[in-house]
Every structure is written in structure tokens, then in C-alpha cells.
Short mmCIF file of C-alpha atoms in Angstrom, two decimals:
data_model
loop_
_atom_site.label_atom_id
_atom_site.label_comp_id
_atom_site.label_asym_id
_atom_site.label_seq_id
_atom_site.Cartn_x
_atom_site.Cartn_y
_atom_site.Cartn_z
CA MET P 21 -0.58 16.10 23.22
CA SER P 22 -3.23 16.99 20.69
CA ILE P 23 -3.40 15.56 17.22
CA ASN P 24 -4.46 17.82 14.37
CA LYS P 25 -6.07 15.76 11.66
CA GLY P 26 -5.33 18.30 8.94
CA THR P 27 -1.58 18.51 9.49
CA VAL P 28 1.18 16.17 8.39
CA ASN P 29 4.09 15.47 10.69
CA LEU P 30 7.27 15.91 8.65
CA ARG P 31 9.21 13.49 10.85
CA THR P 32 6.66 10.74 10.16
CA VAL P 33 6.85 11.37 6.42
CA LYS P 34 10.66 11.13 6.51
CA ARG P 35 10.48 7.84 8.43
CA SER P 36 7.97 6.51 5.91
CA MET P 37 10.20 7.47 3.01
CA ARG P 38 13.03 5.43 4.54
CA TYR P 39 10.89 2.30 4.15
CA LEU P 40 9.94 3.23 0.57
CA ARG P 41 13.52 3.86 -0.60
CA PRO P 42 14.25 0.23 -1.64
CA TYR P 43 11.14 0.28 -3.80
CA TRP P 44 11.75 3.60 -5.58
CA TYR P 45 11.00 2.08 -8.99
CA TYR P 46 7.52 1.06 -7.77
CA VAL P 47 6.94 4.57 -6.45
CA ILE P 48 7.94 6.10 -9.80
CA ALA P 49 5.68 3.64 -11.65
CA SER P 50 2.84 4.55 -9.29
CA LEU P 51 3.33 8.27 -9.91
CA LEU P 52 3.45 7.76 -13.69
CA CYS P 53 0.31 5.62 -13.69
CA SER P 54 -1.43 8.20 -11.51
CA ALA P 55 -0.47 11.00 -13.90
CA VAL P 56 -1.72 9.05 -16.94
CA CYS P 57 -5.01 8.27 -15.15
CA ALA P 58 -5.53 11.93 -14.30
CA ALA P 59 -4.65 13.03 -17.84
CA ALA P 60 -7.07 10.51 -19.33
CA GLU P 61 -9.86 11.72 -17.06
CA LEU P 62 -9.20 15.32 -18.10
CA VAL P 63 -8.84 14.70 -21.85
CA ILE P 64 -12.05 12.69 -22.38
CA PRO P 65 -14.39 15.71 -21.85
CA ILE P 66 -12.26 17.72 -24.29
CA PHE P 67 -12.66 15.01 -26.94
CA CYS P 68 -16.41 14.95 -26.26
CA GLY P 69 -16.56 18.72 -26.71
CA LEU P 70 -14.65 18.47 -30.00
CA ALA P 71 -17.05 15.76 -31.17
CA ILE P 72 -20.00 18.02 -30.34
CA ASP P 73 -18.34 20.79 -32.34
CA GLN P 74 -18.48 18.49 -35.40
CA MET P 75 -22.28 18.71 -35.20
CA ILE P 76 -22.58 22.09 -36.86
CA ASP P 77 -26.30 22.36 -37.48
CA GLN P 78 -29.32 20.22 -38.03
CA GLY P 79 -28.53 18.08 -41.05
CA LYS P 80 -24.91 19.27 -41.07
CA VAL P 81 -23.02 16.68 -39.07
CA LEU P 82 -19.46 15.74 -39.92
CA PHE P 83 -19.72 12.04 -39.07
CA GLU P 84 -16.06 11.40 -39.84
CA GLY P 85 -15.02 13.90 -37.15
CA VAL P 86 -17.55 12.56 -34.65
CA GLU P 87 -16.34 9.02 -35.30
CA ARG P 88 -12.70 10.04 -34.95
CA TYR P 89 -13.31 11.71 -31.57
CA ALA P 90 -15.44 8.79 -30.39
CA ILE P 91 -12.49 6.50 -31.13
CA TYR P 92 -10.19 8.90 -29.24
CA VAL P 93 -12.56 8.75 -26.25
CA ALA P 94 -12.68 4.94 -26.34
CA VAL P 95 -8.90 4.57 -26.63
CA THR P 96 -8.30 7.14 -23.90
CA ALA P 97 -10.81 5.43 -21.59
CA CYS P 98 -9.15 2.05 -22.16
CA LEU P 99 -5.70 3.54 -21.55
CA GLY P 100 -6.96 5.21 -18.36
CA ALA P 101 -8.53 1.95 -17.16
CA LEU P 102 -5.33 0.01 -17.88
CA CYS P 103 -3.22 2.57 -16.02
CA HIS P 104 -5.67 2.53 -13.10
CA TRP P 105 -5.37 -1.26 -12.91
CA LEU P 106 -1.57 -1.00 -13.03
CA LEU P 107 -1.68 1.71 -10.36
CA GLU P 108 -3.62 -0.57 -8.02
CA ALA P 109 -1.26 -3.49 -8.69
CA VAL P 110 1.86 -1.39 -8.10
CA ASN P 111 0.46 0.18 -4.92
CA HIS P 112 -0.50 -3.27 -3.67
CA GLU P 113 3.06 -4.45 -4.29
CA ILE P 114 4.46 -1.44 -2.42
CA ILE P 115 2.17 -2.12 0.54
CA CYS P 116 3.08 -5.82 0.62
CA CYS P 117 6.83 -5.16 0.40
CA VAL P 118 6.88 -2.44 3.05
CA SER P 119 4.63 -4.49 5.35
CA ARG P 120 6.92 -7.49 4.94
CA ASP P 121 9.97 -5.38 5.74
CA LEU P 122 8.33 -3.92 8.84
CA ARG P 123 7.23 -7.38 9.97
CA ASP P 124 10.75 -8.77 9.46
CA GLN P 125 12.33 -5.87 11.38
CA THR P 126 9.85 -6.24 14.21
CA SER P 127 10.36 -9.99 14.35
CA ALA P 128 14.15 -9.58 14.42
CA LYS P 129 13.88 -7.07 17.23
CA ILE P 130 11.58 -9.35 19.24
CA HIS P 131 13.92 -12.31 18.70
CA ARG P 132 16.83 -10.23 19.98
CA LEU P 133 14.91 -9.29 23.14
CA LEU P 134 13.26 -12.60 24.07
CA PRO P 135 14.95 -15.91 24.81
CA PRO P 136 14.82 -18.63 22.10
CA SER P 137 12.84 -20.91 24.39
CA PHE P 138 9.94 -18.44 24.18
CA PHE P 139 9.43 -19.34 20.50
CA LYS P 140 9.45 -23.12 20.59
CA LEU P 141 6.48 -24.64 18.74
CA ALA P 142 6.10 -27.54 21.11
CA VAL P 143 6.63 -27.41 24.84
CA ILE P 144 7.09 -30.43 27.08
CA LYS P 145 5.15 -30.09 30.32
CA LYS P 146 5.03 -32.84 32.91
CA GLY P 147 6.21 -35.46 30.41
CA LYS P 148 3.73 -34.64 27.60
CA THR P 149 4.05 -32.42 24.54
CA VAL P 150 1.81 -29.37 24.61
CA GLY P 151 1.11 -27.39 21.44
CA VAL P 152 1.36 -23.65 21.11
CA SER P 153 -2.40 -23.18 21.24
CA GLU P 154 -2.58 -24.93 24.62
CA ASP P 155 0.48 -23.11 25.86
CA LEU P 156 -0.68 -19.67 24.71
CA HIS P 157 -2.00 -18.58 28.10
CA ALA P 158 1.27 -19.53 29.76
CA ARG P 159 3.23 -17.54 27.17
CA ILE P 160 0.99 -14.52 27.62
CA GLY P 161 1.57 -14.76 31.35
CA LEU P 162 5.34 -14.94 30.75
CA ALA P 163 5.18 -11.88 28.49
CA LYS P 164 3.23 -9.98 31.15
CA GLU P 165 5.86 -10.91 33.71
CA LEU P 166 8.72 -9.89 31.41
CA PHE P 167 7.25 -6.62 30.23
CA GLY P 168 5.06 -5.84 33.23
CA LYS P 169 8.00 -4.62 35.27
CA PHE P 170 8.79 -2.06 32.53
CA PHE P 171 5.27 -0.66 32.30
CA TYR P 172 3.89 -1.03 35.80
CA SER P 173 6.84 -0.23 38.06
#
């Protein structure tokens, strides 16, 4: 099976959208912020060009027009920066929520497959309590035994 880096698998996109569906309002906010950021980046050079047009000739500068367009540039840049900050915050929230959902689904599936004794925080061995860190190698061995027959037989 070869993987083309330039193509997008439609099935993967559909599966991803299923995880984004509960957070549709974040996705819409992200798209709006992205559109405002792009518009701000495109409008600033236009305002700069209009300000340059106010400088007609040497000694003939319409300072009111230049000042007005300079204010437009500053306000547009601030609006674009604010929307960019909101875009990052919203995208971070989407990533955290979807990651949490995936982690919860994976954890639930693992808990359905493995016995409850596998997840005890303290294990009693030979009359003494052993912590998870000391028991980690034993649990890894148990997991290899449980899943080894599926992958190596």
C-alpha cells in the first residue's frame, strides 16, 4: 500500500468530521476568525496604496487623507491580530476537546477488553503492597501475553 502525500483520503476526512460535529460552533468561529484575518491581511496594502495616492506631488500632500488611511491601517491590523489570537484559542479548544473525546473512547474500549484487576493502582505481592511503577514490568508482560496470541499466532 503506497501513501500519496498530496492526496486526501475522503474516508479519513469523514471520520474526522464525526469527531468535530459536537463542536460545530467552535468550527464556525474558527472559520469566521480565519476569514477576518485573511481579509485584514488583504485590505492593509489597499489602505497603504490609498494613503500613497494622497501624496499628489512634492509639497502637495493631503495630510488629512494620509492620517485617515493610517488610522484605518492601525485599526485593521489590531482587528486582524485580535482575530488571529481568537483563532488560535478556538483551534486549541477544538484540539483539546477532540483529543479528550478520543482518549475517553479509547479508555472505555480498553476497560471493556481488559479485566478490572489490570487497572488496580496498588497490587499486593507476597504480603506487601507494590506500586504501579514497580509493577509496570509485570503488567507489560501480562499485556504481551494477552495480546501476543492475537499478533504472533
